[in-house]
Amino acid sequence: GAGVSQSPSNKVTEKGKDVELRCDPISGHTALYWYRQSLGQGLEFLIYFQGNSAPDKSGLPSDRFSAERTGGSVSTLTIQRTQQEDSAVYLCASSLGSGEQFFGPGTRLTVL
Amino acid sequence: QKEVEQNSGPLSVPEGAIASLNCTYSDRGSQSFFWYRQYSGKSPELIMFIYSNGDKEDGRFTAQLNKASQYVSLLIRDSQPSDSATYLCASPTGGSYIPTFGRGTSLIVHP
């Protein structure tokens, strides 16, 4: 079956612009996670969805970051007024409950 | 703050040797543990999970869990250059569904 997909794979934007990153989880996976990984660094947790609700948004670094999930499936991470420090790889993962996570290929965001 | 800690390495082993990767955790309530492999420029992929004390073997990989000492390890037998990657340990902590990831250990297997 299909794995987790993310789009775009690469995004280059100018400082101050808004960007939307999309994640399509594995069908039937109720849990969806967003992470950020800067070059050579570990995974930074951003937000977790169980179904369409986000019980834990504690990792969002600022109010410029928001995310939503519709139909218990696709999720969009939006970054408003991007800054250079937002440059990173944004990873999405899905799982059945609290089980093992399956990661998408990531979106590499570069803010000029 | 519930933590999962790993030595960042790099751990360098010769081809054919056993690579031993270790992870310690602070939350005594943690029940499940996952090992992910991440090649450079790629996303993490699950290679092992373990829930019970003791050993779990899958091919060349063995995960070991010791809840009393709060550590989990991953052994890779007959290491190959293709095993060279960063290995991430993860566990849901603090009663949360959200896994806490260690920073990863870089493994280099040299011919």
Coordinates of N, CA and C in Angstrom, one line a residue:
Chain A
G1 N 0.8 -1.2 0.0 CA 0.0 0.0 0.0 C 0.9 1.2 0.0
A2 N 0.2 2.4 -0.3 CA 1.0 3.6 -0.3 C 1.4 4.0 1.1
G3 N 2.6 4.6 1.1 CA 3.1 5.2 2.4 C 2.6 6.6 2.6
V4 N 3.3 7.3 3.5 CA 3.0 8.7 3.8 C 3.6 9.5 2.6
S5 N 2.8 10.4 2.1 CA 3.4 11.3 1.1 C 3.3 12.7 1.5
Q6 N 4.3 13.5 1.1 CA 4.3 14.9 1.4 C 4.6 15.7 0.2
S7 N 4.0 16.9 0.2 CA 4.3 17.8 -1.0 C 4.3 19.2 -0.5
P8 N 5.1 20.1 -1.2 CA 6.1 19.7 -2.2 C 7.3 19.0 -1.5
S9 N 8.2 18.5 -2.3 CA 9.4 17.8 -1.8 C 10.4 18.9 -1.4
N10 N 10.4 20.0 -2.2 CA 11.3 21.1 -2.0 C 10.5 22.4 -2.1
K11 N 10.8 23.4 -1.3 CA 10.1 24.7 -1.4 C 11.1 25.7 -1.0
V12 N 11.3 26.6 -2.0 CA 12.2 27.8 -1.8 C 11.3 29.0 -1.8
T13 N 11.4 29.8 -0.7 CA 10.5 31.0 -0.6 C 11.3 32.2 -0.1
E14 N 10.7 33.3 -0.2 CA 11.4 34.5 0.3 C 10.9 34.8 1.7
K15 N 11.8 35.4 2.4 CA 11.4 35.8 3.8 C 10.2 36.7 3.8
G16 N 9.3 36.4 4.7 CA 8.0 37.1 4.8 C 6.8 36.5 4.1
K17 N 7.1 35.5 3.2 CA 6.0 34.9 2.5 C 5.4 33.8 3.3
D18 N 4.2 33.4 3.0 CA 3.5 32.3 3.6 C 3.8 31.0 2.8
V19 N 3.9 29.9 3.5 CA 4.0 28.6 2.8 C 3.0 27.6 3.4
E20 N 2.6 26.6 2.6 CA 1.8 25.5 3.0 C 2.4 24.2 2.7
L21 N 2.5 23.4 3.6 CA 3.1 22.0 3.4 C 2.0 21.0 3.6
R22 N 2.0 20.0 2.8 CA 0.9 19.0 2.8 C 1.4 17.7 3.2
C23 N 0.6 16.9 3.9 CA 0.9 15.6 4.3 C -0.3 14.7 4.1
D24 N -0.1 13.6 3.4 CA -1.1 12.6 3.2 C -0.7 11.3 3.9
P25 N -1.4 11.0 5.0 CA -0.9 9.8 5.8 C -1.4 8.5 5.2
I26 N -0.9 7.4 5.8 CA -1.3 6.1 5.4 C -2.8 6.0 5.7
S27 N -3.5 5.4 4.7 CA -5.0 5.3 4.9 C -5.3 4.5 6.2
G28 N -6.2 5.0 7.0 CA -6.6 4.3 8.2 C -5.8 4.7 9.4
H29 N -4.7 5.4 9.3 CA -3.9 5.8 10.4 C -4.6 7.0 11.1
T30 N -4.9 6.9 12.3 CA -5.6 7.9 13.0 C -4.7 9.0 13.6
A31 N -3.5 8.7 13.8 CA -2.6 9.7 14.4 C -1.6 10.2 13.3
L32 N -1.4 11.5 13.4 CA -0.5 12.2 12.5 C 0.3 13.2 13.2
Y33 N 1.6 13.2 12.9 CA 2.6 14.1 13.6 C 3.3 14.9 12.6
W34 N 3.7 16.1 13.0 CA 4.6 16.9 12.3 C 5.9 17.1 13.1
Y35 N 7.0 17.0 12.4 CA 8.3 17.3 13.0 C 9.1 18.2 12.1
R36 N 10.1 18.8 12.7 CA 11.0 19.6 12.0 C 12.4 19.1 12.3
Q37 N 13.3 19.1 11.3 CA 14.7 18.6 11.5 C 15.6 19.6 10.7
S38 N 16.4 20.3 11.5 CA 17.4 21.2 10.9 C 18.6 20.3 10.6
L39 N 19.5 20.8 9.7 CA 20.6 20.1 9.3 C 21.5 19.6 10.4
G40 N 21.7 18.3 10.5 CA 22.5 17.7 11.5 C 21.9 17.6 12.9
Q41 N 20.7 18.0 13.0 CA 20.0 18.0 14.3 C 19.0 16.9 14.4
G42 N 18.5 16.7 15.6 CA 17.5 15.7 15.9 C 16.1 16.2 15.4
L43 N 15.1 15.3 15.7 CA 13.7 15.6 15.4 C 13.1 16.6 16.4
E44 N 12.5 17.6 15.9 CA 11.8 18.6 16.8 C 10.3 18.4 16.6
F45 N 9.6 18.0 17.6 CA 8.2 17.8 17.6 C 7.4 19.1 17.4
L46 N 6.5 19.1 16.5 CA 5.7 20.3 16.3 C 4.3 20.2 16.8
I47 N 3.5 19.2 16.2 CA 2.1 19.0 16.5 C 1.7 17.6 16.3
Y48 N 0.7 17.2 17.0 CA 0.1 15.9 16.9 C -1.4 15.9 16.7
F49 N -1.9 15.2 15.8 CA -3.3 15.1 15.5 C -3.8 13.6 15.9
Q50 N -5.0 13.6 16.5 CA -5.7 12.3 16.7 C -7.0 12.5 16.0
G51 N -7.2 11.9 14.9 CA -8.3 12.3 14.1 C -8.1 13.7 13.5
N52 N -9.2 14.5 13.7 CA -9.1 15.9 13.2 C -8.7 16.8 14.3
S53 N -8.6 16.4 15.5 CA -8.3 17.3 16.6 C -6.8 17.2 17.0
A54 N -6.3 18.3 17.5 CA -4.9 18.4 17.8 C -4.7 18.6 19.3
P55 N -4.7 17.5 20.1 CA -4.6 17.6 21.5 C -3.3 18.1 22.0
D56 N -2.3 18.2 21.1 CA -1.0 18.7 21.6 C -0.4 19.5 20.5
K57 N -0.4 20.8 20.8 CA 0.2 21.8 19.8 C 1.5 22.4 20.5
S58 N 2.0 21.8 21.5 CA 3.0 22.4 22.3 C 4.3 22.6 21.6
G59 N 4.5 21.9 20.5 CA 5.8 22.1 19.9 C 5.8 23.2 18.8
L60 N 4.7 23.8 18.5 CA 4.7 24.8 17.5 C 5.6 26.0 18.0
P61 N 6.6 26.4 17.3 CA 7.6 27.3 17.8 C 7.0 28.8 17.9
S62 N 6.0 29.1 17.2 CA 5.5 30.5 17.3 C 4.1 30.5 16.8
D63 N 3.4 31.6 16.9 CA 2.0 31.7 16.4 C 2.0 31.9 14.9
R64 N 3.2 31.9 14.3 CA 3.2 32.0 12.8 C 3.0 30.6 12.2
F65 N 3.1 29.6 13.1 CA 2.9 28.2 12.7 C 1.5 27.7 13.0
S66 N 0.8 27.1 12.1 CA -0.5 26.5 12.4 C -0.7 25.2 11.5
A67 N -1.6 24.4 11.9 CA -1.8 23.2 11.2 C -3.3 22.8 11.3
E68 N -3.7 22.1 10.3 CA -5.1 21.5 10.4 C -5.1 20.2 9.7
R69 N -6.1 19.4 10.1 CA -6.3 18.1 9.5 C -7.8 18.0 9.2
T70 N -8.1 17.6 8.0 CA -9.5 17.4 7.6 C -9.8 16.0 7.2
G71 N -11.1 15.6 7.6 CA -11.5 14.3 7.2 C -10.7 13.2 7.8
G72 N -10.0 13.5 8.9 CA -9.1 12.5 9.5 C -8.0 12.0 8.6
S73 N -7.7 12.8 7.6 CA -6.7 12.3 6.6 C -5.7 13.4 6.4
V74 N -5.8 14.1 5.3 CA -4.7 15.1 4.9 C -4.6 16.2 5.9
S75 N -3.3 16.5 6.1 CA -3.0 17.6 7.0 C -2.2 18.7 6.3
T76 N -2.4 19.9 6.7 CA -1.6 21.0 6.1 C -0.9 21.8 7.2
L77 N 0.4 22.0 7.1 CA 1.1 22.9 8.0 C 1.4 24.2 7.3
T78 N 1.0 25.3 7.9 CA 1.1 26.6 7.4 C 2.1 27.4 8.2
I79 N 3.0 28.0 7.5 CA 3.9 28.9 8.2 C 3.7 30.3 7.5
Q80 N 3.4 31.2 8.4 CA 3.1 32.6 7.9 C 4.4 33.4 8.1
R81 N 4.6 34.4 7.2 CA 5.7 35.4 7.4 C 7.0 34.6 7.6
T82 N 7.3 33.8 6.8 CA 8.5 32.9 7.0 C 9.8 33.7 7.3
Q83 N 10.6 33.1 8.1 CA 11.9 33.7 8.5 C 13.0 32.7 8.1
Q84 N 14.2 33.2 8.1 CA 15.3 32.3 7.7 C 15.5 31.1 8.6
E85 N 15.2 31.3 9.9 CA 15.3 30.2 10.9 C 14.3 29.1 10.7
D86 N 13.3 29.4 9.8 CA 12.3 28.3 9.6 C 12.9 27.3 8.5
S87 N 14.0 27.6 7.9 CA 14.6 26.7 7.0 C 14.9 25.4 7.6
A88 N 14.4 24.3 7.1 CA 14.6 22.9 7.7 C 13.9 21.9 6.8
V89 N 14.0 20.7 7.2 CA 13.2 19.6 6.6 C 12.0 19.4 7.5
Y90 N 10.8 19.5 6.9 CA 9.6 19.2 7.7 C 9.1 17.8 7.4
L91 N 9.0 17.0 8.5 CA 8.6 15.6 8.3 C 7.2 15.4 8.9
C92 N 6.5 14.6 8.2 CA 5.2 14.1 8.7 C 5.3 12.6 8.9
A93 N 4.6 12.2 9.9 CA 4.5 10.7 10.2 C 3.1 10.4 10.6
S94 N 2.7 9.1 10.4 CA 1.4 8.7 10.8 C 1.5 7.4 11.5
S95 N 0.6 7.1 12.3 CA 0.6 5.8 13.1 C -0.8 5.4 13.4
L96 N -1.0 4.1 13.8 CA -2.2 3.6 14.4 C -2.1 3.8 15.9
G97 N -2.8 4.7 16.5 CA -2.7 4.9 17.9 C -1.3 5.3 18.3
S98 N -0.8 4.6 19.3 CA 0.6 5.0 19.8 C 1.6 4.0 19.3
G99 N 1.3 3.4 18.2 CA 2.3 2.4 17.7 C 3.4 3.1 16.9
E100 N 4.1 2.2 16.2 CA 5.2 2.7 15.4 C 4.8 3.8 14.3
Q101 N 5.7 4.7 14.1 CA 5.4 5.8 13.2 C 6.0 5.5 11.8
F102 N 5.3 5.9 10.8 CA 5.8 5.8 9.4 C 5.9 7.2 8.9
F103 N 7.1 7.5 8.5 CA 7.5 8.9 8.0 C 7.3 9.0 6.5
G104 N 6.9 10.2 6.2 CA 7.0 10.6 4.8 C 8.4 11.1 4.4
P105 N 8.6 11.4 3.1 CA 9.9 11.8 2.6 C 10.4 13.1 3.0
G106 N 9.4 13.9 3.6 CA 9.8 15.3 4.0 C 9.7 16.4 3.0
T107 N 9.5 17.6 3.4 CA 9.6 18.8 2.6 C 10.8 19.6 3.0
R108 N 11.7 19.9 2.1 CA 12.8 20.7 2.4 C 12.5 22.2 2.2
L109 N 12.4 22.9 3.2 CA 12.0 24.4 3.1 C 13.3 25.2 3.2
T110 N 13.4 26.1 2.2 CA 14.5 27.0 2.3 C 13.9 28.5 2.2
V111 N 14.3 29.3 3.2 CA 13.8 30.6 3.2 C 15.0 31.5 2.9
L112 N 14.9 32.3 1.8 CA 16.0 33.1 1.4 C 15.9 34.5 2.1
Chain B
Q1 N 10.8 17.2 32.5 CA 11.0 16.9 31.1 C 11.5 15.5 31.0
K2 N 10.6 14.6 30.4 CA 11.0 13.2 30.1 C 11.9 13.2 29.0
E3 N 13.1 12.5 29.2 CA 14.1 12.5 28.2 C 14.5 11.1 27.7
V4 N 14.9 11.1 26.4 CA 15.5 9.9 25.8 C 16.9 10.3 25.4
E5 N 17.9 9.7 25.8 CA 19.3 10.1 25.5 C 20.1 9.1 24.8
Q6 N 20.9 9.6 23.9 CA 21.8 8.7 23.1 C 23.1 9.4 22.9
N7 N 24.2 8.6 22.9 CA 25.5 9.2 22.5 C 25.5 9.5 21.0
S8 N 25.9 10.7 20.7 CA 25.8 11.2 19.3 C 26.8 10.5 18.4
G9 N 27.9 9.9 19.0 CA 28.9 9.2 18.2 C 29.8 10.2 17.5
P10 N 30.4 9.8 16.4 CA 30.1 8.6 15.6 C 30.7 7.4 16.3
L11 N 30.0 6.3 16.1 CA 30.4 5.0 16.5 C 31.0 4.3 15.2
S12 N 32.2 4.0 15.2 CA 32.9 3.4 14.0 C 33.2 2.0 14.3
V13 N 32.8 1.1 13.4 CA 33.1 -0.4 13.6 C 33.5 -0.9 12.2
P14 N 34.3 -2.0 12.3 CA 34.7 -2.6 11.0 C 33.6 -3.5 10.5
E15 N 33.6 -3.6 9.2 CA 32.7 -4.5 8.5 C 32.7 -5.9 9.1
G16 N 31.6 -6.5 9.4 CA 31.5 -7.8 10.0 C 31.4 -7.8 11.5
A17 N 31.7 -6.7 12.2 CA 31.7 -6.6 13.6 C 30.3 -6.4 14.1
I18 N 30.1 -6.5 15.4 CA 28.8 -6.2 16.1 C 28.8 -4.7 16.5
A19 N 27.8 -4.0 16.0 CA 27.6 -2.6 16.5 C 26.6 -2.6 17.6
S20 N 27.0 -1.9 18.7 CA 26.1 -1.8 19.8 C 25.7 -0.3 20.0
L21 N 24.4 -0.1 19.9 CA 23.9 1.3 20.1 C 23.0 1.3 21.3
N22 N 23.2 2.4 22.2 CA 22.6 2.4 23.4 C 21.7 3.6 23.6
C23 N 20.7 3.5 24.4 CA 19.7 4.6 24.6 C 19.2 4.5 26.1
T24 N 19.2 5.6 26.8 CA 18.7 5.6 28.2 C 17.5 6.5 28.2
Y25 N 16.5 6.2 29.1 CA 15.3 7.0 29.2 C 15.0 7.3 30.7
S26 N 14.4 8.4 30.9 CA 14.2 8.9 32.3 C 12.8 8.5 32.8
D27 N 11.8 8.3 31.9 CA 10.4 8.0 32.4 C 10.2 6.5 32.7
R28 N 10.1 6.2 34.0 CA 9.9 4.8 34.4 C 8.6 4.2 33.8
G29 N 7.7 5.1 33.5 CA 6.4 4.6 32.9 C 6.4 4.3 31.5
S30 N 7.6 4.5 30.8 CA 7.6 4.2 29.4 C 7.4 2.7 29.1
Q31 N 6.6 2.4 28.1 CA 6.3 1.0 27.9 C 6.8 0.5 26.6
S32 N 6.9 1.4 25.6 CA 7.3 0.9 24.3 C 8.5 1.7 23.7
F33 N 9.3 1.0 23.0 CA 10.5 1.6 22.5 C 10.7 1.3 21.0
F34 N 11.2 2.2 20.3 CA 11.3 2.1 18.9 C 12.7 2.5 18.4
W35 N 13.3 1.8 17.5 CA 14.5 2.1 16.8 C 14.3 2.5 15.4
Y36 N 14.7 3.6 15.0 CA 14.6 4.1 13.6 C 16.0 4.3 13.0
R37 N 16.1 4.0 11.7 CA 17.4 4.3 11.0 C 17.1 5.4 10.1
Q38 N 18.1 6.3 10.0 CA 17.9 7.5 9.1 C 19.2 7.7 8.3
Y39 N 19.1 7.4 7.0 CA 20.2 7.6 6.1 C 20.3 9.1 5.9
S40 N 21.5 9.6 5.6 CA 21.7 11.0 5.3 C 20.8 11.5 4.2
G41 N 20.1 12.5 4.5 CA 19.2 13.1 3.5 C 17.9 12.4 3.3
K42 N 17.6 11.4 4.1 CA 16.4 10.6 4.0 C 15.6 10.8 5.3
S43 N 14.4 10.3 5.3 CA 13.5 10.3 6.5 C 13.7 9.0 7.3
P44 N 13.4 9.1 8.6 CA 13.6 7.9 9.5 C 12.7 6.8 9.0
E45 N 13.2 5.5 9.2 CA 12.4 4.3 8.9 C 12.5 3.4 10.1
L46 N 11.4 2.8 10.5 CA 11.4 1.9 11.6 C 12.1 0.6 11.3
I47 N 13.0 0.2 12.2 CA 13.6 -1.1 12.1 C 13.3 -2.1 13.2
M48 N 13.0 -1.6 14.4 CA 12.7 -2.5 15.5 C 11.8 -1.8 16.5
F49 N 10.9 -2.6 17.2 CA 10.3 -2.1 18.3 C 10.3 -3.1 19.4
I50 N 10.2 -2.7 20.6 CA 10.2 -3.7 21.7 C 9.4 -3.2 22.9
Y51 N 8.6 -4.0 23.5 CA 7.7 -3.7 24.6 C 8.1 -4.4 25.9
S52 N 8.7 -5.6 25.8 CA 8.9 -6.4 27.0 C 10.4 -6.4 27.3
N53 N 10.7 -6.6 28.6 CA 12.1 -6.8 29.0 C 12.7 -8.0 28.3
G54 N 13.9 -7.9 28.0 CA 14.6 -9.0 27.4 C 15.1 -8.6 26.0
D55 N 15.3 -9.6 25.1 CA 15.8 -9.5 23.8 C 14.7 -9.8 22.8
K56 N 14.8 -9.0 21.7 CA 13.9 -9.3 20.5 C 14.8 -9.3 19.3
E57 N 14.8 -10.4 18.5 CA 15.7 -10.5 17.4 C 14.9 -10.5 16.1
D58 N 15.5 -9.8 15.1 CA 14.9 -9.8 13.8 C 16.1 -9.7 12.8
G59 N 16.4 -10.9 12.2 CA 17.5 -10.9 11.3 C 18.8 -10.6 12.0
R60 N 19.5 -9.6 11.4 CA 20.8 -9.2 12.1 C 20.6 -8.2 13.2
F61 N 19.4 -7.8 13.5 CA 19.2 -6.8 14.5 C 18.6 -7.5 15.8
T62 N 19.1 -7.0 16.9 CA 18.5 -7.5 18.2 C 18.3 -6.2 19.1
A63 N 17.1 -6.1 19.5 CA 16.8 -5.0 20.5 C 16.8 -5.6 21.9
Q64 N 17.4 -4.9 22.8 CA 17.4 -5.3 24.2 C 16.8 -4.3 25.1
L65 N 15.9 -4.7 26.0 CA 15.3 -3.7 26.9 C 15.5 -4.2 28.3
N66 N 15.9 -3.2 29.1 CA 16.1 -3.5 30.6 C 15.3 -2.3 31.3
K67 N 14.1 -2.6 31.7 CA 13.3 -1.5 32.3 C 13.8 -1.2 33.7
A68 N 14.4 -2.1 34.4 CA 14.9 -1.8 35.8 C 16.1 -0.8 35.7
S69 N 16.9 -0.9 34.7 CA 18.0 0.0 34.5 C 17.7 1.1 33.5
Q70 N 16.5 1.1 32.9 CA 16.0 2.1 32.0 C 16.9 2.4 30.8
Y71 N 17.3 1.3 30.2 CA 18.0 1.4 28.9 C 17.5 0.4 27.9
V72 N 17.7 0.8 26.7 CA 17.3 0.0 25.6 C 18.5 0.1 24.6
S73 N 18.8 -1.1 24.0 CA 20.0 -1.1 23.1 C 19.6 -1.8 21.8
L74 N 20.4 -1.5 20.8 CA 20.2 -2.2 19.5 C 21.6 -2.7 19.1
L75 N 21.6 -4.0 18.8 CA 22.8 -4.7 18.3 C 22.6 -5.0 16.9
I76 N 23.6 -4.7 16.1 CA 23.6 -5.1 14.7 C 24.8 -6.1 14.5
R77 N 24.4 -7.3 14.2 CA 25.5 -8.3 13.9 C 25.9 -8.2 12.5
D78 N 27.2 -8.7 12.2 CA 27.7 -8.7 10.9 C 27.5 -7.4 10.2
S79 N 27.9 -6.3 10.8 CA 27.7 -5.0 10.3 C 28.2 -4.8 8.9
Q80 N 27.4 -4.1 8.1 CA 27.8 -3.9 6.7 C 27.9 -2.3 6.4
P81 N 28.7 -2.0 5.5 CA 28.8 -0.5 5.2 C 27.4 0.1 4.9
S82 N 26.5 -0.7 4.4 CA 25.1 -0.2 4.2 C 24.3 0.1 5.5
D83 N 24.9 -0.3 6.6 CA 24.3 0.0 7.9 C 24.7 1.4 8.4
S84 N 25.6 2.0 7.7 CA 26.1 3.3 8.1 C 24.9 4.3 8.0
A85 N 24.5 4.9 9.1 CA 23.4 5.8 9.2 C 23.3 6.3 10.6
T86 N 22.3 7.2 10.8 CA 22.0 7.6 12.2 C 20.9 6.8 12.7
Y87 N 21.0 6.3 14.0 CA 20.0 5.4 14.6 C 19.3 6.2 15.7
L88 N 18.0 6.3 15.6 CA 17.2 7.1 16.5 C 16.4 6.2 17.5
C89 N 16.5 6.5 18.7 CA 15.7 5.7 19.7 C 14.5 6.6 20.1
A90 N 13.4 6.0 20.3 CA 12.2 6.8 20.6 C 11.3 6.0 21.5
S91 N 10.6 6.8 22.4 CA 9.6 6.2 23.3 C 8.6 7.2 23.7
P92 N 7.3 6.8 23.7 CA 6.3 7.7 24.2 C 6.5 7.9 25.7
T93 N 6.6 9.1 26.2 CA 6.9 9.4 27.6 C 5.8 10.3 28.2
G94 N 5.8 10.3 29.5 CA 4.9 11.2 30.3 C 3.5 10.8 30.0
G95 N 3.1 9.6 29.7 CA 1.8 9.2 29.5 C 1.2 9.7 28.2
S96 N 2.0 10.2 27.4 CA 1.6 10.8 26.1 C 1.7 9.7 25.0
Y97 N 1.0 9.9 23.9 CA 1.1 9.1 22.7 C 2.3 9.5 21.9
I98 N 2.8 10.7 22.2 CA 3.8 11.3 21.3 C 5.2 10.8 21.7
P99 N 5.9 10.1 20.8 CA 7.2 9.6 21.1 C 8.2 10.7 21.3
T100 N 9.0 10.6 22.3 CA 10.2 11.4 22.5 C 11.4 10.8 21.8
F101 N 12.0 11.5 20.9 CA 13.1 11.0 20.2 C 14.5 11.4 20.8
G102 N 15.4 10.4 20.8 CA 16.8 10.8 21.1 C 17.4 11.5 20.0
R103 N 18.5 12.1 20.2 CA 19.2 12.9 19.1 C 19.8 12.0 18.1
G104 N 19.9 10.7 18.4 CA 20.5 9.8 17.4 C 22.0 9.5 17.5
T105 N 22.4 8.3 17.2 CA 23.8 7.9 17.2 C 24.2 7.7 15.7
S106 N 25.3 8.3 15.3 CA 25.8 8.1 14.0 C 26.7 6.8 14.0
L107 N 26.4 5.9 13.1 CA 27.1 4.7 13.0 C 27.9 4.7 11.6
I108 N 29.1 4.4 11.7 CA 29.9 4.3 10.5 C 30.5 2.9 10.5
V109 N 30.2 2.1 9.4 CA 30.8 0.8 9.2 C 31.8 0.9 8.1
H110 N 33.1 0.7 8.4 CA 34.1 0.8 7.4 C 34.6 -0.5 6.9
P111 N 34.8 -0.6 5.6 CA 35.2 -1.9 5.0 C 36.6 -2.4 5.5

